[in-house]
Amino acid sequence: MYKNDQEFLQKRYDPVHNRTIDYKHDAWERIMAVLSGISKILTSVKLLDVGCYDGYIASLMREKMGDSCRLYGVDAANNSLTLARKQGMIVKVCDVTKGLPYTTNFF
């Protein structure tokens, strides 16, 4: 089928947008576009970042969504959560293989 990843990426073509797909770049742009659209519809948004580490990625998402976005994060490494708290996240230590520390329908 494809000899390597490079050939796969070169041959992936999006007929709707009439261009070759750049997954690494396009995925982030699409995520940001969706988040921006959600923030225009909802007055309050809760965003959960599983494996949040220092909260950097979630903070970028909040920039796109605005102040109505409340950030929550879980990570197995307690020491990284201090950094996430500095990003304004509500964080918990969690082993996600055992479930999330939130009630059903919290998000």
CSV table of N, CA and C in Angstrom, one decimal:
chain,number,residue,atom,x,y,z
A,1,MET,N,0.8,-1.2,0.0
A,1,MET,CA,0.0,0.0,0.0
A,1,MET,C,0.9,1.3,0.0
A,2,TYR,N,1.5,1.6,1.2
A,2,TYR,CA,2.4,2.8,1.2
A,2,TYR,C,3.7,2.3,1.7
A,3,LYS,N,4.8,2.7,1.2
A,3,LYS,CA,6.1,2.3,1.6
A,3,LYS,C,6.6,2.8,2.9
A,4,ASN,N,6.1,4.0,3.3
A,4,ASN,CA,6.5,4.6,4.5
A,4,ASN,C,5.6,5.8,4.9
A,5,ASP,N,5.8,6.4,6.1
A,5,ASP,CA,4.9,7.4,6.5
A,5,ASP,C,4.9,8.6,5.6
A,6,GLN,N,6.1,8.9,5.0
A,6,GLN,CA,6.2,10.1,4.2
A,6,GLN,C,5.3,9.9,2.9
A,7,GLU,N,5.4,8.7,2.3
A,7,GLU,CA,4.6,8.5,1.1
A,7,GLU,C,3.1,8.5,1.5
A,8,PHE,N,2.7,8.0,2.6
A,8,PHE,CA,1.3,8.1,3.1
A,8,PHE,C,0.8,9.5,3.1
A,9,LEU,N,1.6,10.4,3.8
A,9,LEU,CA,1.3,11.8,3.9
A,9,LEU,C,1.2,12.5,2.6
A,10,GLN,N,2.1,12.1,1.7
A,10,GLN,CA,2.1,12.8,0.4
A,10,GLN,C,0.9,12.4,-0.4
A,11,LYS,N,0.4,11.2,-0.2
A,11,LYS,CA,-0.7,10.7,-1.1
A,11,LYS,C,-2.0,10.9,-0.5
A,12,ARG,N,-2.1,11.4,0.7
A,12,ARG,CA,-3.4,11.6,1.3
A,12,ARG,C,-4.0,12.9,0.7
A,13,TYR,N,-5.0,12.8,0.0
A,13,TYR,CA,-5.6,14.0,-0.7
A,13,TYR,C,-7.0,14.2,-0.2
A,14,ASP,N,-7.3,15.5,0.1
A,14,ASP,CA,-8.6,15.8,0.5
A,14,ASP,C,-9.4,16.5,-0.7
A,15,PRO,N,-10.3,15.7,-1.3
A,15,PRO,CA,-11.0,16.2,-2.5
A,15,PRO,C,-11.9,17.4,-2.2
A,16,VAL,N,-12.4,17.4,-1.0
A,16,VAL,CA,-13.4,18.5,-0.6
A,16,VAL,C,-12.6,19.9,-0.6
A,17,HIS,N,-11.5,19.9,0.0
A,17,HIS,CA,-10.7,21.1,0.1
A,17,HIS,C,-9.7,21.3,-1.0
A,18,ASN,N,-9.6,20.3,-1.9
A,18,ASN,CA,-8.7,20.3,-3.0
A,18,ASN,C,-7.2,20.5,-2.7
A,19,ARG,N,-6.8,19.7,-1.7
A,19,ARG,CA,-5.4,19.8,-1.3
A,19,ARG,C,-5.0,18.6,-0.6
A,20,THR,N,-3.7,18.4,-0.5
A,20,THR,CA,-3.1,17.3,0.3
A,20,THR,C,-3.2,17.6,1.8
A,21,ILE,N,-3.5,16.6,2.6
A,21,ILE,CA,-3.8,16.8,4.0
A,21,ILE,C,-2.4,16.8,4.7
A,22,ASP,N,-2.2,17.8,5.6
A,22,ASP,CA,-1.1,17.9,6.5
A,22,ASP,C,-1.6,17.6,7.9
A,23,TYR,N,-1.6,16.3,8.3
A,23,TYR,CA,-2.2,15.9,9.5
A,23,TYR,C,-1.7,16.6,10.7
A,24,LYS,N,-0.4,16.8,10.8
A,24,LYS,CA,0.2,17.4,12.0
A,24,LYS,C,-0.3,18.8,12.2
A,25,HIS,N,-0.5,19.6,11.1
A,25,HIS,CA,-0.9,21.0,11.2
A,25,HIS,C,-2.4,21.1,11.1
A,26,ASP,N,-3.0,20.4,10.2
A,26,ASP,CA,-4.5,20.5,10.0
A,26,ASP,C,-5.3,20.1,11.2
A,27,ALA,N,-4.8,19.0,11.9
A,27,ALA,CA,-5.6,18.5,13.1
A,27,ALA,C,-5.7,19.6,14.2
A,28,TRP,N,-4.6,20.3,14.4
A,28,TRP,CA,-4.7,21.4,15.4
A,28,TRP,C,-5.6,22.5,15.0
A,29,GLU,N,-5.5,22.9,13.7
A,29,GLU,CA,-6.3,24.0,13.2
A,29,GLU,C,-7.8,23.6,13.3
A,30,ARG,N,-8.1,22.3,13.0
A,30,ARG,CA,-9.5,21.9,13.1
A,30,ARG,C,-10.0,21.9,14.5
A,31,ILE,N,-9.2,21.4,15.4
A,31,ILE,CA,-9.5,21.4,16.9
A,31,ILE,C,-9.8,22.8,17.3
A,32,MET,N,-9.0,23.7,17.0
A,32,MET,CA,-9.2,25.1,17.4
A,32,MET,C,-10.4,25.7,16.7
A,33,ALA,N,-10.7,25.4,15.5
A,33,ALA,CA,-12.0,25.9,14.9
A,33,ALA,C,-13.2,25.3,15.5
A,34,VAL,N,-13.2,24.1,15.9
A,34,VAL,CA,-14.3,23.5,16.6
A,34,VAL,C,-14.5,24.1,18.0
A,35,LEU,N,-13.4,24.3,18.7
A,35,LEU,CA,-13.5,25.0,20.0
A,35,LEU,C,-14.0,26.4,19.9
A,36,SER,N,-13.6,27.1,18.9
A,36,SER,CA,-14.1,28.5,18.7
A,36,SER,C,-15.6,28.5,18.4
A,37,GLY,N,-16.0,27.5,17.6
A,37,GLY,CA,-17.4,27.4,17.3
A,37,GLY,C,-18.3,27.1,18.5
A,38,ILE,N,-17.8,26.2,19.3
A,38,ILE,CA,-18.5,25.8,20.6
A,38,ILE,C,-18.6,27.0,21.5
A,39,SER,N,-17.6,27.7,21.6
A,39,SER,CA,-17.6,28.9,22.5
A,39,SER,C,-18.6,29.9,22.1
A,40,LYS,N,-19.0,30.0,20.8
A,40,LYS,CA,-20.0,30.9,20.3
A,40,LYS,C,-21.4,30.4,20.6
A,41,ILE,N,-21.5,29.1,20.8
A,41,ILE,CA,-22.9,28.6,21.0
A,41,ILE,C,-23.2,28.5,22.5
A,42,LEU,N,-22.2,28.0,23.3
A,42,LEU,CA,-22.4,27.8,24.7
A,42,LEU,C,-21.9,29.0,25.6
A,43,THR,N,-22.6,29.3,26.7
A,43,THR,CA,-22.2,30.4,27.5
A,43,THR,C,-21.2,29.9,28.6
A,44,SER,N,-21.1,28.6,28.8
A,44,SER,CA,-20.2,28.0,29.8
A,44,SER,C,-19.7,26.7,29.3
A,45,VAL,N,-18.4,26.5,29.3
A,45,VAL,CA,-17.8,25.2,28.8
A,45,VAL,C,-16.9,24.7,29.9
A,46,LYS,N,-17.0,23.4,30.1
A,46,LYS,CA,-16.0,22.6,30.9
A,46,LYS,C,-15.2,21.8,30.0
A,47,LEU,N,-13.9,21.9,30.1
A,47,LEU,CA,-12.9,21.2,29.2
A,47,LEU,C,-12.0,20.3,30.1
A,48,LEU,N,-12.0,19.0,29.9
A,48,LEU,CA,-11.2,18.1,30.6
A,48,LEU,C,-10.0,17.7,29.8
A,49,ASP,N,-8.8,17.9,30.3
A,49,ASP,CA,-7.5,17.5,29.7
A,49,ASP,C,-7.0,16.3,30.4
A,50,VAL,N,-7.1,15.1,29.8
A,50,VAL,CA,-6.6,13.9,30.4
A,50,VAL,C,-5.1,13.8,30.1
A,51,GLY,N,-4.3,13.7,31.1
A,51,GLY,CA,-2.9,13.7,30.9
A,51,GLY,C,-2.4,15.1,30.7
A,52,CYS,N,-2.9,16.0,31.5
A,52,CYS,CA,-2.7,17.4,31.3
A,52,CYS,C,-1.3,17.9,31.5
A,53,TYR,N,-0.4,17.2,32.3
A,53,TYR,CA,0.9,17.6,32.6
A,53,TYR,C,1.0,19.0,33.1
A,54,ASP,N,1.5,20.0,32.4
A,54,ASP,CA,1.6,21.3,32.9
A,54,ASP,C,0.4,22.2,32.5
A,55,GLY,N,-0.5,21.7,31.8
A,55,GLY,CA,-1.7,22.5,31.4
A,55,GLY,C,-1.5,23.4,30.2
A,56,TYR,N,-0.4,23.3,29.5
A,56,TYR,CA,-0.1,24.2,28.4
A,56,TYR,C,-1.1,24.1,27.3
A,57,ILE,N,-1.4,22.9,26.8
A,57,ILE,CA,-2.3,22.6,25.7
A,57,ILE,C,-3.7,23.1,26.1
A,58,ALA,N,-4.2,22.8,27.3
A,58,ALA,CA,-5.5,23.2,27.7
A,58,ALA,C,-5.6,24.8,27.7
A,59,SER,N,-4.5,25.4,28.2
A,59,SER,CA,-4.5,26.9,28.2
A,59,SER,C,-4.6,27.5,26.9
A,60,LEU,N,-4.0,26.8,25.9
A,60,LEU,CA,-4.1,27.3,24.5
A,60,LEU,C,-5.6,27.2,24.0
A,61,MET,N,-6.2,26.1,24.4
A,61,MET,CA,-7.6,25.9,24.0
A,61,MET,C,-8.5,27.0,24.7
A,62,ARG,N,-8.2,27.3,26.0
A,62,ARG,CA,-9.0,28.3,26.7
A,62,ARG,C,-8.8,29.7,26.0
A,63,GLU,N,-7.6,30.0,25.5
A,63,GLU,CA,-7.4,31.2,24.8
A,63,GLU,C,-8.4,31.3,23.6
A,64,LYS,N,-8.6,30.2,22.9
A,64,LYS,CA,-9.4,30.2,21.8
A,64,LYS,C,-10.9,30.3,22.2
A,65,MET,N,-11.3,29.7,23.3
A,65,MET,CA,-12.7,29.6,23.7
A,65,MET,C,-13.1,30.8,24.6
A,66,GLY,N,-12.2,31.5,25.2
A,66,GLY,CA,-12.5,32.6,26.0
A,66,GLY,C,-12.7,32.3,27.5
A,67,ASP,N,-13.1,33.3,28.3
A,67,ASP,CA,-13.2,33.2,29.7
A,67,ASP,C,-14.3,32.3,30.2
A,68,SER,N,-15.2,32.0,29.3
A,68,SER,CA,-16.3,31.1,29.8
A,68,SER,C,-15.9,29.6,29.9
A,69,CYS,N,-14.7,29.3,29.5
A,69,CYS,CA,-14.1,28.0,29.5
A,69,CYS,C,-13.5,27.7,30.9
A,70,ARG,N,-14.0,26.7,31.6
A,70,ARG,CA,-13.3,26.2,32.8
A,70,ARG,C,-12.5,25.0,32.5
A,71,LEU,N,-11.3,25.0,32.9
A,71,LEU,CA,-10.3,24.0,32.6
A,71,LEU,C,-10.2,23.0,33.8
A,72,TYR,N,-10.3,21.7,33.5
A,72,TYR,CA,-10.1,20.6,34.4
A,72,TYR,C,-9.0,19.8,33.9
A,73,GLY,N,-8.2,19.2,34.8
A,73,GLY,CA,-7.2,18.3,34.3
A,73,GLY,C,-6.9,17.2,35.2
A,74,VAL,N,-6.5,16.0,34.7
A,74,VAL,CA,-6.1,14.9,35.5
A,74,VAL,C,-4.7,14.4,34.9
A,75,ASP,N,-3.9,14.0,35.8
A,75,ASP,CA,-2.6,13.5,35.5
A,75,ASP,C,-2.2,12.5,36.6
A,76,ALA,N,-1.4,11.5,36.2
A,76,ALA,CA,-0.9,10.5,37.2
A,76,ALA,C,0.3,11.1,38.0
A,77,ALA,N,1.0,12.1,37.4
A,77,ALA,CA,2.1,12.7,38.0
A,77,ALA,C,1.7,13.9,38.9
A,78,ASN,N,1.8,13.8,40.2
A,78,ASN,CA,1.3,14.9,41.0
A,78,ASN,C,2.2,16.1,40.9
A,79,ASN,N,3.5,15.9,40.7
A,79,ASN,CA,4.4,17.1,40.6
A,79,ASN,C,4.1,18.0,39.4
A,80,SER,N,3.5,17.5,38.3
A,80,SER,CA,3.2,18.3,37.2
A,80,SER,C,1.9,19.1,37.4
A,81,LEU,N,1.1,18.7,38.3
A,81,LEU,CA,-0.2,19.4,38.5
A,81,LEU,C,0.0,20.8,39.1
A,82,THR,N,1.1,21.0,39.8
A,82,THR,CA,1.4,22.3,40.3
A,82,THR,C,1.6,23.3,39.2
A,83,LEU,N,2.2,22.9,38.1
A,83,LEU,CA,2.3,23.7,36.9
A,83,LEU,C,1.0,24.0,36.3
A,84,ALA,N,0.1,23.0,36.2
A,84,ALA,CA,-1.2,23.1,35.6
A,84,ALA,C,-2.1,24.1,36.4
A,85,ARG,N,-1.9,24.0,37.8
A,85,ARG,CA,-2.7,25.0,38.6
A,85,ARG,C,-2.3,26.4,38.3
A,86,LYS,N,-1.1,26.6,37.9
A,86,LYS,CA,-0.6,28.0,37.6
A,86,LYS,C,-1.3,28.5,36.3
A,87,GLN,N,-1.7,27.5,35.5
A,87,GLN,CA,-2.4,27.8,34.2
A,87,GLN,C,-3.9,28.1,34.5
A,88,GLY,N,-4.3,28.0,35.8
A,88,GLY,CA,-5.7,28.2,36.1
A,88,GLY,C,-6.6,27.0,36.0
A,89,MET,N,-6.0,25.8,36.0
A,89,MET,CA,-6.7,24.6,35.9
A,89,MET,C,-7.1,24.0,37.3
A,90,ILE,N,-8.3,23.3,37.3
A,90,ILE,CA,-8.7,22.6,38.5
A,90,ILE,C,-8.2,21.2,38.2
A,91,VAL,N,-7.3,20.7,39.0
A,91,VAL,CA,-6.6,19.4,38.7
A,91,VAL,C,-6.7,18.4,39.8
A,92,LYS,N,-6.6,17.1,39.4
A,92,LYS,CA,-6.6,16.0,40.3
A,92,LYS,C,-5.6,15.0,39.8
A,93,VAL,N,-5.0,14.3,40.8
A,93,VAL,CA,-4.2,13.1,40.5
A,93,VAL,C,-5.1,12.0,40.2
A,94,CYS,N,-4.8,11.3,39.1
A,94,CYS,CA,-5.7,10.2,38.7
A,94,CYS,C,-5.0,9.2,37.8
A,95,ASP,N,-5.3,7.9,38.1
A,95,ASP,CA,-4.9,6.9,37.2
A,95,ASP,C,-6.2,6.6,36.3
A,96,VAL,N,-6.1,7.0,35.1
A,96,VAL,CA,-7.3,6.9,34.2
A,96,VAL,C,-7.7,5.5,33.9
A,97,THR,N,-6.8,4.6,34.1
A,97,THR,CA,-7.2,3.2,33.8
A,97,THR,C,-8.2,2.7,34.9
A,98,LYS,N,-8.3,3.4,36.0
A,98,LYS,CA,-9.2,3.1,37.0
A,98,LYS,C,-10.5,3.9,37.0
A,99,GLY,N,-10.6,4.8,36.0
A,99,GLY,CA,-11.8,5.7,36.0
A,99,GLY,C,-11.4,7.1,36.3
A,100,LEU,N,-12.3,8.0,35.9
A,100,LEU,CA,-12.1,9.4,36.2
A,100,LEU,C,-12.7,9.9,37.5
A,101,PRO,N,-12.2,10.8,38.2
A,101,PRO,CA,-12.7,11.2,39.5
A,101,PRO,C,-13.8,12.3,39.4
A,102,TYR,N,-14.7,12.1,38.5
A,102,TYR,CA,-15.8,13.0,38.3
A,102,TYR,C,-17.1,12.2,38.2
A,103,THR,N,-18.2,12.8,38.6
A,103,THR,CA,-19.5,12.1,38.5
A,103,THR,C,-19.9,12.0,37.0
A,104,THR,N,-20.8,11.1,36.8
A,104,THR,CA,-21.4,11.0,35.4
A,104,THR,C,-22.1,12.3,35.0
A,105,ASN,N,-21.9,12.6,33.8
A,105,ASN,CA,-22.4,13.8,33.2
A,105,ASN,C,-21.9,15.1,33.7
A,106,PHE,N,-20.7,15.1,34.4
A,106,PHE,CA,-20.1,16.3,34.9
A,106,PHE,C,-19.7,17.2,33.8
A,107,PHE,N,-19.2,16.6,32.7
A,107,PHE,CA,-18.8,17.4,31.6
A,107,PHE,C,-19.8,17.4,30.5
